[in-house]
CSV table of C-alpha atoms in Angstrom, one decimal:
chain,number,residue,atom,x,y,z
A,1,MET,CA,261.1,205.7,165.8
A,2,LYS,CA,260.3,207.4,162.6
A,3,TYR,CA,263.9,207.4,161.4
A,4,GLN,CA,264.1,203.6,161.7
A,5,HIS,CA,261.5,203.5,158.9
A,6,VAL,CA,263.6,205.9,156.9
A,7,LEU,CA,266.7,203.9,157.6
A,8,SER,CA,265.0,200.6,156.5
A,9,ALA,CA,263.8,202.3,153.3
A,10,PHE,CA,267.2,203.8,152.6
A,11,ALA,CA,268.9,200.4,153.1
A,12,ALA,CA,266.5,198.6,150.7
A,13,GLU,CA,267.1,201.1,147.8
A,14,PRO,CA,269.4,200.0,145.0
A,15,TRP,CA,272.4,202.3,145.1
A,16,ALA,CA,275.0,203.1,142.5
A,17,MET,CA,277.3,204.9,145.0
A,18,GLU,CA,280.7,204.6,146.6
A,19,ARG,CA,280.3,202.3,149.6
A,20,SER,CA,282.3,204.7,151.9
A,21,LYS,CA,279.9,207.6,151.2
A,22,LEU,CA,276.8,205.3,151.6
A,23,SER,CA,278.2,204.2,155.0
A,24,VAL,CA,278.5,207.8,156.2
A,25,ILE,CA,274.8,208.5,155.2
A,26,ALA,CA,273.7,205.2,156.8
A,27,ASP,CA,275.5,206.1,160.0
A,28,PHE,CA,273.8,209.5,160.1
A,29,LEU,CA,270.4,207.9,159.7
A,30,ALA,CA,271.2,205.4,162.4
A,31,PHE,CA,272.3,208.3,164.6
A,32,LYS,CA,268.9,210.0,164.0
A,33,ALA,CA,267.0,206.7,164.5
A,34,ALA,CA,268.7,206.4,167.9
A,35,GLY,CA,267.4,209.8,168.9
A,36,GLY,CA,270.4,211.9,167.9
A,37,GLU,CA,269.9,215.6,167.1
A,38,VAL,CA,271.5,217.8,164.5
A,39,ALA,CA,271.8,221.5,165.2
A,40,ALA,CA,269.5,223.8,163.1
A,41,ASP,CA,272.4,225.8,161.8
A,42,GLU,CA,274.2,222.6,160.6
A,43,MET,CA,271.1,221.3,158.8
A,44,ALA,CA,270.6,224.8,157.3
A,45,ALA,CA,274.1,224.7,156.0
A,46,ARG,CA,273.4,221.3,154.4
A,47,ILE,CA,270.2,222.5,152.8
A,48,THR,CA,272.0,225.6,151.4
A,49,LYS,CA,274.7,223.5,149.9
A,50,LYS,CA,272.0,221.3,148.4
A,51,GLN,CA,270.2,224.2,146.8
A,52,ASP,CA,273.4,225.7,145.4
A,53,GLY,CA,274.0,222.4,143.6
A,54,GLU,CA,270.9,223.1,141.4
A,55,ILE,CA,272.2,226.4,140.1
A,56,ALA,CA,274.1,226.5,136.8
A,57,ARG,CA,276.4,229.4,136.0
A,58,ARG,CA,277.9,231.0,132.9
A,59,GLU,CA,281.6,231.3,132.0
A,60,GLY,CA,281.7,233.3,128.9
A,61,ALA,CA,279.7,231.2,126.3
A,62,VAL,CA,280.0,228.1,128.4
A,63,ALA,CA,277.2,226.9,130.7
A,64,VAL,CA,278.7,225.1,133.8
A,65,ILE,CA,276.3,222.7,135.6
A,66,PRO,CA,277.5,221.5,139.0
A,67,ILE,CA,276.8,217.8,139.7
A,68,HIS,CA,278.0,217.6,143.3
A,69,GLY,CA,277.4,215.3,146.2
A,70,VAL,CA,274.9,212.4,146.4
A,71,LEU,CA,272.6,212.1,143.4
A,72,ALA,CA,268.8,211.5,143.9
A,73,PRO,CA,265.8,211.6,141.6
A,74,LYS,CA,264.3,214.7,143.4
A,75,MET,CA,265.4,217.1,146.0
A,76,ASP,CA,264.4,215.4,149.2
A,77,MET,CA,265.7,214.5,152.7
A,78,MET,CA,268.5,212.5,151.2
A,79,THR,CA,269.9,215.5,149.3
A,80,GLU,CA,269.4,217.7,152.4
A,81,ILE,CA,271.5,215.2,154.5
A,82,SER,CA,274.2,214.8,151.8
A,83,GLY,CA,274.3,218.2,150.2
A,84,GLY,CA,273.6,216.5,146.9
A,85,THR,CA,272.0,217.2,143.5
A,86,SER,CA,268.8,215.9,141.9
A,87,TYR,CA,268.6,214.3,138.5
A,88,MET,CA,265.6,216.5,137.7
A,89,GLY,CA,267.5,219.6,138.6
A,90,ILE,CA,270.4,218.6,136.3
A,91,GLN,CA,268.1,217.9,133.4
A,92,ARG,CA,266.3,221.2,133.8
A,93,ALA,CA,269.6,223.1,133.9
A,94,LEU,CA,270.8,221.1,130.8
A,95,HIS,CA,267.7,221.9,128.8
A,96,ALA,CA,267.9,225.6,129.8
A,97,ALA,CA,271.6,225.8,128.7
A,98,LEU,CA,271.0,224.1,125.3
A,99,ALA,CA,268.0,226.4,124.7
A,100,ASP,CA,270.1,229.5,125.4
A,101,GLU,CA,271.3,231.0,122.1
A,102,ASP,CA,274.3,232.6,123.9
A,103,VAL,CA,275.6,229.2,125.2
A,104,LYS,CA,278.1,227.5,122.8
A,105,ALA,CA,279.0,224.5,125.0
A,106,VAL,CA,277.9,222.8,128.3
A,107,VAL,CA,280.2,221.5,130.9
A,108,LEU,CA,279.0,219.1,133.6
A,109,ASP,CA,281.2,219.9,136.6
A,110,ILE,CA,281.1,216.5,138.4
A,111,ASP,CA,282.3,215.8,141.9
A,112,SER,CA,280.0,213.0,143.2
A,113,PRO,CA,280.2,209.6,144.8
A,114,GLY,CA,277.1,208.5,142.9
A,115,GLY,CA,273.6,208.0,144.2
A,116,ALA,CA,270.3,206.3,143.7
A,117,VAL,CA,269.7,204.0,140.7
A,118,PRO,CA,266.2,205.4,140.0
A,119,GLY,CA,266.6,208.4,137.8
A,120,ALA,CA,270.2,207.8,136.7
A,121,GLN,CA,269.2,205.9,133.5
A,122,GLU,CA,266.7,208.5,132.5
A,123,LEU,CA,269.1,211.4,132.9
A,124,GLY,CA,271.9,209.4,131.2
A,125,ASP,CA,269.6,208.6,128.2
A,126,GLU,CA,268.6,212.2,127.9
A,127,ILE,CA,272.2,213.4,127.8
A,128,ARG,CA,273.0,210.8,125.2
A,129,ALA,CA,270.0,211.9,123.1
A,130,LEU,CA,271.1,215.5,123.2
A,131,ARG,CA,274.8,215.1,122.5
A,132,GLY,CA,276.4,215.3,119.1
A,133,GLY,CA,274.8,218.7,118.3
A,134,ASP,CA,276.3,222.2,117.8
A,135,LYS,CA,276.7,222.6,121.5
A,136,PRO,CA,279.1,219.9,122.9
A,137,ILE,CA,278.3,218.4,126.3
A,138,ILE,CA,281.5,217.9,128.2
A,139,ALA,CA,281.7,215.8,131.4
A,140,GLN,CA,284.4,217.3,133.5
A,141,VAL,CA,285.4,214.9,136.3
A,142,ASN,CA,286.4,217.4,139.0
A,143,HIS,CA,287.4,215.4,141.0
A,144,LEU,CA,285.2,212.3,141.5
A,145,ALA,CA,282.7,210.6,139.2
A,146,ALA,CA,281.8,207.3,140.9
A,147,SER,CA,279.0,204.9,140.1
A,148,ALA,CA,275.9,206.8,139.1
A,149,ALA,CA,278.0,209.9,138.5
A,150,TYR,CA,280.1,208.0,136.0
A,151,TRP,CA,276.9,206.6,134.5
A,152,ILE,CA,275.9,210.2,133.7
A,153,ALA,CA,279.4,211.3,132.6
A,154,SER,CA,279.8,208.4,130.2
A,155,GLN,CA,276.9,209.7,128.2
A,156,ALA,CA,278.4,213.0,127.3
A,157,ASP,CA,280.2,214.0,124.0
A,158,GLU,CA,283.5,213.9,125.9
A,159,VAL,CA,284.8,212.9,129.3
A,160,VAL,CA,287.7,215.0,130.7
A,161,VAL,CA,289.3,214.1,134.0
A,162,SER,CA,291.3,216.4,136.2
A,163,PRO,CA,294.9,215.2,136.8
A,164,SER,CA,294.1,214.0,140.3
A,165,ALA,CA,290.6,212.9,139.6
A,166,ARG,CA,289.1,209.4,140.0
A,167,ALA,CA,286.2,207.7,138.3
A,168,GLY,CA,284.5,204.4,137.8
A,169,SER,CA,282.8,202.2,140.5
A,170,ILE,CA,280.5,200.6,137.9
A,171,GLY,CA,278.3,198.5,140.1
A,172,VAL,CA,275.0,198.4,142.0
A,173,TYR,CA,274.3,197.1,145.5
A,174,THR,CA,271.7,197.2,148.3
A,175,VAL,CA,271.6,195.9,151.9
A,176,HIS,CA,269.1,194.4,154.3
A,177,GLU,CA,269.4,195.3,157.9
A,178,ASP,CA,267.8,193.1,160.6
A,179,ILE,CA,267.1,195.5,163.4
A,180,SER,CA,264.9,193.1,165.5
A,181,ALA,CA,267.5,192.9,168.2
A,182,ALA,CA,267.7,196.7,168.4
A,183,LEU,CA,263.9,197.0,168.6
A,184,GLU,CA,263.7,194.4,171.3
A,185,LYS,CA,266.3,196.2,173.3
A,186,ALA,CA,264.3,199.4,172.9
A,187,GLY,CA,261.2,197.5,174.1
A,188,VAL,CA,259.4,197.6,170.8
A,189,LYS,CA,257.5,194.7,169.3
A,190,ARG,CA,256.5,195.4,165.7
A,191,THR,CA,253.9,193.3,163.9
A,192,TYR,CA,253.2,193.7,160.2
A,193,ILE,CA,249.6,193.0,159.2
A,194,SER,CA,249.3,192.7,155.4
A,195,ALA,CA,247.6,191.1,152.5
A,196,GLY,CA,249.6,189.7,149.6
A,197,ASP,CA,252.2,187.0,150.1
A,198,PHE,CA,255.2,189.3,149.5
A,199,LYS,CA,253.9,192.6,150.8
A,200,THR,CA,256.2,192.6,153.8
A,201,GLU,CA,259.0,190.5,152.3
A,202,GLY,CA,262.4,191.6,153.3
A,203,ASN,CA,261.2,193.7,156.2
A,204,GLU,CA,263.7,194.8,158.8
A,205,THR,CA,262.3,192.9,161.8
A,206,GLU,CA,263.3,189.5,160.7
A,207,PRO,CA,266.1,187.6,158.8
A,208,LEU,CA,266.0,187.7,155.0
A,209,SER,CA,264.6,184.5,153.5
A,210,GLU,CA,266.3,182.7,150.7
A,211,ASP,CA,263.5,183.4,148.3
A,212,ALA,CA,263.5,187.1,149.2
A,213,LEU,CA,267.3,187.2,148.8
A,214,ALA,CA,267.1,185.7,145.4
A,215,PHE,CA,264.5,188.2,144.3
A,216,ILE,CA,266.6,191.2,145.6
A,217,GLU,CA,269.7,189.8,143.9
A,218,GLU,CA,267.8,189.6,140.6
A,219,ARG,CA,266.8,193.3,141.0
A,220,VAL,CA,270.4,194.3,141.7
A,221,SER,CA,271.7,192.3,138.7
A,222,ARG,CA,269.1,193.9,136.4
A,223,SER,CA,270.1,197.4,137.5
A,224,TYR,CA,273.8,196.5,137.0
A,225,GLY,CA,273.0,195.2,133.5
A,226,ARG,CA,271.4,198.5,132.6
A,227,PHE,CA,274.3,200.4,134.0
A,228,VAL,CA,276.8,198.4,131.9
A,229,ALA,CA,274.7,198.7,128.8
A,230,ALA,CA,274.4,202.5,129.2
A,231,VAL,CA,278.2,202.9,129.7
A,232,ALA,CA,278.9,200.7,126.7
A,233,GLU,CA,276.5,202.8,124.6
A,234,GLY,CA,277.8,206.0,125.8
A,235,ARG,CA,281.5,205.1,125.3
A,236,GLY,CA,280.9,203.3,122.0
A,237,VAL,CA,282.2,200.0,123.1
A,238,SER,CA,280.8,196.5,123.8
A,239,THR,CA,279.3,195.4,127.0
A,240,ALA,CA,281.9,192.7,127.1
A,241,LYS,CA,284.7,195.4,127.2
A,242,VAL,CA,282.9,197.3,130.0
A,243,GLU,CA,282.7,194.1,132.0
A,244,LYS,CA,286.3,193.1,131.3
A,245,ASP,CA,288.2,196.4,131.4
A,246,TYR,CA,286.1,199.0,133.2
A,247,GLY,CA,286.7,197.6,136.7
A,248,GLN,CA,283.5,196.0,137.9
A,249,GLY,CA,283.2,198.3,140.8
A,250,ARG,CA,286.8,199.6,141.0
A,251,VAL,CA,287.7,203.3,140.8
A,252,PHE,CA,290.7,204.4,138.6
A,253,PHE,CA,292.9,207.4,138.4
A,254,ALA,CA,293.1,209.8,135.5
A,255,GLU,CA,295.9,208.1,133.4
A,256,GLU,CA,294.2,204.7,133.9
A,257,LEU,CA,290.8,206.1,132.8
A,258,VAL,CA,292.3,207.4,129.5
A,259,GLU,CA,294.2,204.2,128.9
A,260,LYS,CA,291.1,202.1,129.4
A,261,GLY,CA,288.9,204.3,127.2
A,262,MET,CA,286.8,205.4,130.1
A,263,ALA,CA,287.8,209.0,129.5
A,264,ASP,CA,289.0,211.0,126.5
A,265,ARG,CA,291.6,213.3,127.9
A,266,ILE,CA,293.2,214.7,131.1
A,267,GLY,CA,292.6,218.4,131.8
A,268,THR,CA,291.4,220.7,134.5
A,269,LEU,CA,288.1,222.5,134.6
A,270,GLY,CA,289.9,225.7,133.7
A,271,GLU,CA,291.6,224.2,130.7
A,272,THR,CA,288.3,222.7,129.5
A,273,LEU,CA,286.7,226.1,129.8
A,274,ALA,CA,289.6,227.8,128.0
A,275,ARG,CA,289.2,225.4,125.1
A,276,PHE,CA,285.8,226.9,124.5
A,277,GLY,CA,286.9,230.5,125.0
A,278,ALA,CA,286.0,230.9,128.7
A,279,ASN,CA,289.3,231.4,130.3
A,280,GLN,CA,288.8,231.9,134.1
A,281,SER,CA,292.3,233.2,134.8
A,282,PRO,CA,293.0,236.9,135.0
A,283,GLU,CA,295.2,238.4,132.2
A,284,PRO,CA,298.3,238.8,134.5
A,285,ILE,CA,298.0,235.1,135.6
A,286,ARG,CA,297.8,234.0,132.0
A,287,LYS,CA,300.9,236.0,131.1
A,288,LEU,CA,302.8,234.7,134.1
A,289,ARG,CA,301.9,231.1,133.3
A,290,ALA,CA,302.9,231.6,129.6
A,291,ALA,CA,306.2,233.2,130.6
A,292,ASN,CA,307.0,230.3,133.1
A,293,SER,CA,306.1,227.8,130.5
A,294,GLN,CA,308.4,229.4,127.9
A,295,ARG,CA,311.3,229.6,130.4
A,296,ALA,CA,310.8,225.9,131.2
A,297,GLU,CA,310.8,225.1,127.4
A,298,ASP,CA,314.0,227.2,126.8
A,299,ALA,CA,315.7,225.5,129.8
A,300,SER,CA,314.9,222.1,128.3
A,301,VAL,CA,316.3,223.1,124.9
A,302,ASP,CA,319.5,224.4,126.5
A,303,THR,CA,319.9,221.1,128.4
A,304,VAL,CA,319.6,219.1,125.2
A,305,LEU,CA,322.1,221.4,123.3
A,306,LEU,CA,324.6,221.2,126.2
A,307,ALA,CA,324.4,217.4,126.2
A,308,LYS,CA,325.0,217.3,122.5
A,309,VAL,CA,328.0,219.6,122.8
A,310,GLU,CA,329.5,217.5,125.6
A,311,ALA,CA,329.0,214.3,123.7
A,312,ALA,CA,330.8,215.9,120.6
A,313,LEU,CA,333.7,217.0,122.8
A,314,GLY,CA,333.9,213.6,124.6
A,315,ILE,CA,333.1,215.2,127.9
A,316,SER,CA,331.3,212.8,130.3
């Protein structure tokens, strides 16, 4: 039954995450709560992925910090389940990169559906406090920055989105799950014994009262207000513009993000690194790409010239 406690605590947490991803994690916890087992090698693979997410790498003079998977304040069971990244780990990597004399720029390589609200504001505030220096902090959406991940991205010096990337999902939500029927079916009768009028308020063994619902709604609204204010500060716009134009929970594609002012430019991670002198492509690949680009440009010029000649000769 221990995972039912975990499931209840998970459900009650305020989340800034894509709902589809949250549903997957909730389903996994429900599977465990029902007695399901995960093979040791599968869990080991998840944990390895989680640990990899904490490790920054160098590309020339650019420090690349992976921000992948579900985001959480610390490395815990949630990040083991999701293969996510911790806010604390991101901050440590950022501090190390900025303190490294050989690093000239920092790229946050983001591919995340978001995560927990606790910790997102602190990391976002820290990124905003450190930007604007000699070492630019670039948020590279590669290929998803939803909810808490966009909260973080919006605080960087610049937001770059890959051509097929998506970002946004500015919103906060939580859920309450009444599992009393499931407990009854399992033959379990749980009784909470507490002191304090609201100590067991919103527990999972009974319906949510109107008073408890109002209290939780106020908590969610407060977190949402902080999210909107942080994005507005990070992007240099008003909170009214964020509310009006930034989707209120919707996710947008690259072109829309630039049009709305949620991102600064479209470009791949490789192109972003190349801007700061860290070209990942081998020399033969760069030569081939340049040659093909030149051929395409020449063909375009030839087409225009041919059209002009045909027009002059009256050829249709």
